[in-house]
Coordinates of C-alpha atoms and ligand atoms in Angstrom, one line a residue:
X2 CA 13.8 -4.8 21.9
X3 CA 16.6 -5.8 23.8
X4 CA 19.6 -3.2 23.7
X5 CA 21.8 -5.7 22.6
X6 CA 19.8 -7.0 19.1
X7 CA 20.0 -3.5 17.8
X8 CA 23.6 -3.0 18.4
X9 CA 24.7 -6.1 16.6
X10 CA 22.0 -5.0 13.4
X11 CA 23.9 -1.7 13.1
X12 CA 26.7 -3.7 13.1
X13 CA 26.0 -5.8 10.8
X14 CA 24.2 -2.9 8.4
X15 CA 27.4 -0.8 8.4
X16 CA 29.8 -3.6 7.7
X17 CA 27.5 -4.6 4.5
X18 CA 27.2 -1.4 3.6
X19 CA 23.6 -2.5 3.4
X20 CA 19.8 0.5 3.8
X21 CA 17.3 -0.9 6.1
X22 CA 13.5 0.7 5.5
X23 CA 10.5 0.6 6.9
X24 CA 6.6 0.9 5.6
X25 CA 4.6 3.3 8.1
X26 CA 2.7 0.4 9.6
X27 CA 5.7 -2.0 11.1
X28 CA 5.6 -2.4 15.0
X29 CA 7.4 0.4 16.3
X30 CA 10.1 -1.4 17.3
X31 CA 11.3 -2.4 13.7
X32 CA 10.9 1.6 12.6
X33 CA 13.0 2.4 15.4
X34 CA 16.0 0.7 13.5
X35 CA 15.6 1.9 10.2
X36 CA 17.4 4.6 8.1
X37 CA 13.9 5.8 7.4
X38 CA 10.5 5.4 7.0
X39 CA 7.7 6.2 4.4
X40 CA 5.0 4.6 2.0
X41 CA 5.1 2.4 -0.3
X42 CA 5.9 5.8 -2.9
X43 CA 8.5 7.1 -0.9
X44 CA 10.1 4.1 -0.2
X45 CA 10.5 2.6 -4.0
X46 CA 11.6 6.0 -5.2
X47 CA 14.4 6.4 -1.8
X48 CA 15.7 3.1 -1.8
X49 CA 15.9 2.5 -5.8
X50 CA 18.5 5.7 -5.6
X51 CA 20.0 4.9 -2.8
X52 CA 24.3 4.1 -3.2
X53 CA 23.5 1.4 -0.5
X54 CA 23.6 -1.5 -3.2
X55 CA 21.7 -4.2 -0.6
X56 CA 18.3 -2.8 0.7
X57 CA 16.4 -5.0 3.8
X58 CA 12.7 -3.9 3.5
X59 CA 11.2 -4.2 6.1
X60 CA 7.9 -4.8 4.5
X61 CA 5.5 -7.1 2.7
X62 CA 6.4 -8.6 -0.3
X63 CA 5.2 -5.7 -3.3
X64 CA 6.9 -3.2 -1.6
X65 CA 10.4 -4.8 -2.2
X66 CA 9.7 -6.2 -5.3
X67 CA 8.2 -2.6 -6.3
X68 CA 12.3 -1.9 -4.9
X69 CA 14.5 -4.6 -7.6
X70 CA 11.9 -3.3 -10.3
X71 CA 13.4 -0.2 -10.0
X72 CA 16.6 -1.4 -9.2
X73 CA 17.4 -4.4 -11.0
X74 CA 20.9 -4.8 -9.5
X75 CA 20.0 -3.7 -6.1
X76 CA 20.0 -6.8 -3.8
X77 CA 16.6 -6.8 -2.1
X78 CA 16.1 -9.0 1.0
X79 CA 13.2 -9.2 3.3
X80 CA 13.1 -10.0 7.2
X81 CA 10.5 -11.9 6.4
X82 CA 8.1 -12.0 3.0
X83 CA 5.4 -11.1 4.4
X84 CA 2.1 -10.8 2.2
X85 CA -0.3 -8.1 1.7
X86 CA -3.8 -10.2 1.4
X87 CA -5.3 -7.5 -1.0
X88 CA -2.3 -8.4 -3.4
X89 CA -2.9 -11.7 -3.2
X90 CA -6.5 -11.1 -4.5
X91 CA -5.5 -11.0 -8.2
X92 CA -3.0 -13.5 -9.6
X93 CA -2.0 -13.1 -13.5
X94 CA -4.5 -16.0 -14.4
X95 CA -7.0 -13.8 -12.3
X96 CA -5.8 -10.9 -14.7
X97 CA -6.3 -13.0 -17.8
X98 CA -9.8 -14.5 -16.8
X99 CA -11.3 -10.7 -16.1
X100 CA -10.5 -9.2 -19.6
X101 CA -11.6 -12.2 -21.1
X102 CA -14.8 -11.3 -19.0
X103 CA -14.7 -7.6 -20.1
X104 CA -14.5 -9.2 -23.7
X105 CA -17.4 -12.0 -23.1
X106 CA -19.1 -8.2 -22.4
X107 CA -18.2 -6.7 -25.6
X108 CA -15.5 -4.9 -23.7
X109 CA -12.2 -4.5 -25.5
X110 CA -10.8 -1.1 -25.0
X111 CA -10.1 -0.6 -21.7
X112 CA -7.2 1.1 -20.3
X113 CA -5.4 -1.1 -17.0
X114 CA -4.4 0.8 -13.5
X115 CA -2.9 -1.1 -10.8
X116 CA -2.8 0.0 -7.1
X117 CA 0.9 -0.6 -6.2
X118 CA -1.2 -3.4 -3.8
X119 CA -0.4 -6.1 -6.6
X120 CA 2.4 -8.4 -7.7
X121 CA 5.7 -7.7 -10.1
X122 CA 3.5 -10.4 -12.7
X123 CA 0.1 -8.4 -12.6
X124 CA 2.2 -5.6 -12.5
X125 CA 3.7 -6.6 -15.4
X126 CA 0.3 -7.4 -17.5
X127 CA -0.2 -3.8 -16.6
X128 CA 2.3 -2.5 -17.8
X129 CA 2.4 -4.8 -21.6
X130 CA -1.4 -3.0 -21.9
X131 CA 0.6 -0.1 -21.9
X132 CA -1.2 0.7 -18.0
X133 CA -0.2 2.4 -14.9
X134 CA 0.8 1.7 -11.5
X135 CA -0.5 4.0 -8.5
X136 CA -0.1 4.1 -5.0
X137 CA -2.4 6.2 -2.9
X138 CA -0.5 9.0 -2.5
X139 CA -1.1 9.7 -6.4
X140 CA -4.0 7.7 -6.9
X141 CA -5.8 11.1 -8.0
X142 CA -2.5 12.6 -10.1
X143 CA -2.3 8.9 -12.0
X144 CA -6.4 8.8 -12.3
X145 CA -6.6 11.7 -14.5
X146 CA -3.8 10.3 -16.8
X147 CA -6.1 7.2 -17.3
X148 CA -9.3 9.2 -18.1
X149 CA -6.8 11.2 -21.1
X150 CA -6.6 7.6 -22.5
X151 CA -10.3 8.2 -23.3
X152 CA -11.3 4.1 -22.2
X153 CA -12.9 2.6 -19.8
X154 CA -10.4 2.1 -16.9
X155 CA -10.0 -1.2 -15.6
X156 CA -8.5 -0.1 -11.6
X157 CA -7.1 -3.6 -9.5
X158 CA -7.7 -4.8 -7.8
X159 CA -9.1 -2.4 -4.5
X160 CA -12.4 -2.0 -5.0
X161 CA -12.8 0.6 -2.9
X162 CA -10.0 2.7 -3.8
X163 CA -11.4 2.6 -7.3
X164 CA -14.7 3.7 -6.7
X165 CA -13.7 6.3 -4.2
X166 CA -11.9 7.5 -7.3
X167 CA -14.7 7.3 -9.5
X168 CA -16.7 8.7 -7.2
X169 CA -14.4 12.1 -6.6
X170 CA -14.7 12.7 -10.7
X171 CA -18.3 11.8 -10.7
X172 CA -18.3 9.0 -12.6
X173 CA -19.9 5.2 -12.3
X174 CA -18.0 2.6 -11.3
X175 CA -19.3 -1.0 -11.2
X176 CA -17.8 -4.3 -9.5
X177 CA -16.4 -7.4 -11.7
X178 CA -18.2 -10.2 -11.0
X179 CA -20.4 -8.4 -8.4
X180 CA -22.8 -5.9 -10.8
X181 CA -25.1 -7.3 -13.2
X182 CA -23.7 -7.1 -17.0
X183 CA -25.9 -4.0 -17.8
X184 CA -24.2 -2.6 -14.6
X185 CA -20.9 -2.9 -15.7
X186 CA -21.3 -2.0 -19.4
X187 CA -23.0 1.5 -18.4
X188 CA -19.4 2.4 -16.2
X189 CA -16.5 4.2 -16.6
X190 CA -14.3 2.9 -14.5
X191 CA -14.9 -1.4 -14.2
X192 CA -13.2 -2.4 -10.4
X193 CA -11.7 -5.6 -10.0
X194 CA -13.3 -7.4 -6.6
X195 CA -10.4 -7.2 -4.3
X196 CA -9.8 -4.8 -0.7
X197 CA -8.0 -4.9 2.6
X198 CA -9.0 -6.2 5.3
X199 CA -7.9 -4.3 7.5
X200 CA -9.2 -0.8 5.9
X201 CA -12.4 -2.8 5.5
X202 CA -12.9 -2.6 9.6
X203 CA -13.8 1.2 10.0
X204 CA -17.3 1.7 9.4
X205 CA -20.4 4.3 9.4
X206 CA -21.4 3.3 12.9
X207 CA -17.7 3.8 14.2
X208 CA -18.1 7.4 12.9
X209 CA -21.2 7.9 14.4
X210 CA -19.7 6.9 17.7
X211 CA -17.3 9.1 18.0
X212 CA -18.9 11.9 16.5
X213 CA -21.7 11.5 19.2
X214 CA -19.3 11.3 21.7
X215 CA -17.1 14.1 21.1
X216 CA -18.7 17.2 20.0
X217 CA -15.8 18.4 17.1
X218 CA -14.3 15.3 16.2
X219 CA -12.6 15.2 13.3
X220 CA -12.2 11.9 11.4
X221 CA -9.3 10.8 8.7
X222 CA -9.5 7.5 6.6
X223 CA -7.3 6.4 4.1
X224 CA -8.7 5.8 1.0
X225 CA -8.7 1.4 1.5
X226 CA -11.7 2.3 3.4
X227 CA -15.2 1.5 2.0
X228 CA -16.7 4.3 -0.2
X229 CA -19.8 5.0 2.7
X230 CA -16.8 5.7 5.2
X231 CA -14.6 8.1 3.0
X232 CA -17.5 10.1 1.9
X233 CA -18.5 11.1 5.8
X234 CA -14.6 11.5 6.5
X235 CA -13.7 15.3 7.0
X236 CA -9.8 14.2 5.5
X237 CA -9.0 11.4 3.0
X238 CA -5.4 10.6 2.4
X239 CA -2.8 8.2 2.2
X240 CA -0.6 7.3 4.9
X241 CA 2.1 10.1 4.2
X242 CA -1.4 12.5 4.0
X243 CA -2.9 11.2 6.7
X244 CA 0.3 11.7 9.0
X245 CA 0.7 15.3 7.9
X246 CA -2.9 15.7 9.0
X247 CA -2.8 15.2 12.0
X248 CA 0.1 16.1 13.1
X249 CA -0.5 19.7 11.7
X250 CA -3.9 19.8 14.2
X251 CA -3.6 21.4 17.4
X252 CA -3.2 19.0 20.2
X253 CA -6.5 19.8 21.9
X254 CA -8.2 19.0 18.1
X255 CA -9.6 15.1 18.9
X256 CA -9.3 13.1 15.4
X257 CA -9.9 9.3 14.9
X258 CA -7.9 7.5 12.3
X259 CA -8.9 5.2 10.1
X260 CA -5.7 3.1 8.7
X261 CA -3.4 0.8 10.1
X262 CA -2.9 0.4 14.4
X263 CA 0.9 0.7 14.5
X264 CA 0.8 3.7 12.5
X265 CA -1.8 5.7 14.7
X266 CA -0.8 4.7 18.0
X267 CA 2.6 6.5 16.5
X268 CA 1.0 9.6 15.2
X269 CA 0.4 11.6 18.9
X270 CA 1.3 10.0 21.5
X271 CA 1.9 12.6 24.0
X272 CA -2.1 14.1 22.9
X273 CA -4.8 11.6 24.5
X274 CA -7.1 13.3 22.2
X275 CA -6.4 10.8 19.0
X276 CA -8.1 7.9 17.9
X277 CA -8.6 4.8 16.7
X278 CA -11.6 4.9 14.6
X279 CA -12.4 1.2 15.0
X280 CA -14.0 -1.1 17.8
X281 CA -11.3 -3.6 17.1
X282 CA -7.5 -3.0 16.7
X283 CA -7.1 -2.9 12.8
X284 CA -3.5 -4.8 12.6
X285 CA -2.5 -5.4 9.3
X286 CA -1.0 -8.9 10.6
X287 CA 1.7 -9.6 8.0
X288 CA 2.9 -6.3 8.1
X289 CA 2.9 -7.4 12.4
X290 CA 4.9 -10.7 11.1
X291 CA 8.6 -8.8 11.3
X292 CA 10.3 -8.5 14.4
X293 CA 13.8 -7.0 15.4
X294 CA 14.7 -10.3 15.9
X295 CA 13.9 -11.2 12.1
X296 CA 15.5 -8.4 11.3
X297 CA 19.1 -9.4 12.8
X298 CA 18.9 -13.5 11.9
X299 CA 18.5 -12.2 8.4
X300 CA 21.8 -10.4 8.5
X301 CA 23.8 -12.8 10.4
X302 CA 22.5 -15.6 7.7
X303 CA 23.9 -13.3 5.4
X304 CA 26.9 -12.3 7.4
X305 CA 27.9 -16.2 7.0
X306 CA 27.3 -16.0 3.4
X307 CA 23.4 -17.1 3.5
X308 CA 21.0 -15.5 1.7
X309 CA 17.8 -16.0 2.7
X310 CA 14.0 -13.9 1.4
X311 CA 16.2 -12.0 -1.3
X312 CA 13.3 -10.5 -4.9
X313 CA 14.3 -12.3 -7.4
X314 CA 11.6 -11.5 -10.5
X315 CA 11.6 -13.3 -13.4
X316 CA 13.8 -10.2 -16.6
X317 CA 11.1 -10.2 -18.8
X318 CA 7.7 -9.4 -16.0
X319 CA 10.6 -7.1 -14.0
X320 CA 11.3 -5.2 -17.2
X321 CA 6.9 -5.2 -18.0
X322 CA 6.3 -4.2 -14.4
X323 CA 9.2 -1.3 -14.7
X324 CA 7.1 0.2 -17.6
X325 CA 3.9 0.8 -15.4
X326 CA 5.6 2.0 -12.6
X327 CA 8.2 3.9 -14.4
X328 CA 4.9 5.8 -16.1
X329 CA 3.7 6.4 -12.0
X330 CA 6.9 7.6 -12.0
X331 CA 6.8 10.2 -14.4
X332 CA 4.0 11.8 -13.5
X333 CA 4.1 12.2 -10.2
Ligands
CIZ419 O1 1.2 2.8 -0.1 C1 1.7 2.4 0.7 O2 2.1 2.6 1.5 C2 0.2 1.7 1.1 C3 -0.1 0.3 1.2 C4 -0.5 3.2 1.8 C5 -0.2 4.3 2.3 O3 -1.5 4.7 1.9 O4 0.6 4.4 2.1
SF4_420 FE1 -2.1 -4.7 2.3 FE2 -3.9 -3.9 4.0 FE3 -2.4 -4.8 5.1 FE4 -2.0 -2.7 3.4 S1 -2.4 -3.1 5.4 S2 -0.6 -4.3 3.9 S3 -3.2 -3.2 1.8 S4 -3.7 -6.4 3.8

């Protein structure tokens, strides 16, 4: 990044008293600009509580929406309203259709639990049914709460996170639209058929490859990975948990990490012992769309009175989505 671009961004942030936050999966040069970097939970929490009213959010759409839902009076603008492909796999229509399908199977008592990687409209549907949001950092705790409702859990949109949670509690799970009606009827957790295209890349073959090559290597993966991958890993955690785990290892300890490329390459830059658990580059295309130049363009336009890419939500939807998000924050 050119020094001049960085200076201009800093000047404009100061001039407009704006907060700039970036998700861990953003490019290094964007992370470098941020007042703070974090996972979706940390970013939503800290950005919504910050004293600055203007938030420049570098991440994907649902993350900017979460800040707006929690702090409706703030202005949230994004250099790119990049979408998370997993969040786009379910709309409020598909949510309704899933409910109809479950009802047609005779399942009425449903507790919906949505991963934060979903749109405000979908979170609103979940909130309206008394359900809850989770992130990968608090999924276990929120899942325990969902279980206490003594209903069948409908987990969306990530079938892998849903299945990994069910496995953790020795529960039976099924995937709506994939498994038979009998399997659905016998399961405690019914997962929507969504997934993360990036975390799908990590395979059991990759784990076997690294274990054969480096005798004592540790494997750390994100819970968006497939259940068979998670089962063979030494550590499973959210991005912030993976960062803490790897940073806590001695430099001599080899580790292969299954999560987004930008994060992994920043983990231990001075060590030759951190590997990306994949033979291809696991980059999230939409996380990588945002550049410092986009940040500068957004701020220059704002400075000239043109507000681009602002997150605006229908009040009813935002209020209903807030119920499910607030419940999560209360529990975590
Ligand atoms: O919650 C997030 O920020 C995501 C998408 C990943 C993670 O585990 O932090
Ligand atoms: Fe969505 Fe996967 Fe990209 Fe995360 S890495 S933003 S879950 S597509």
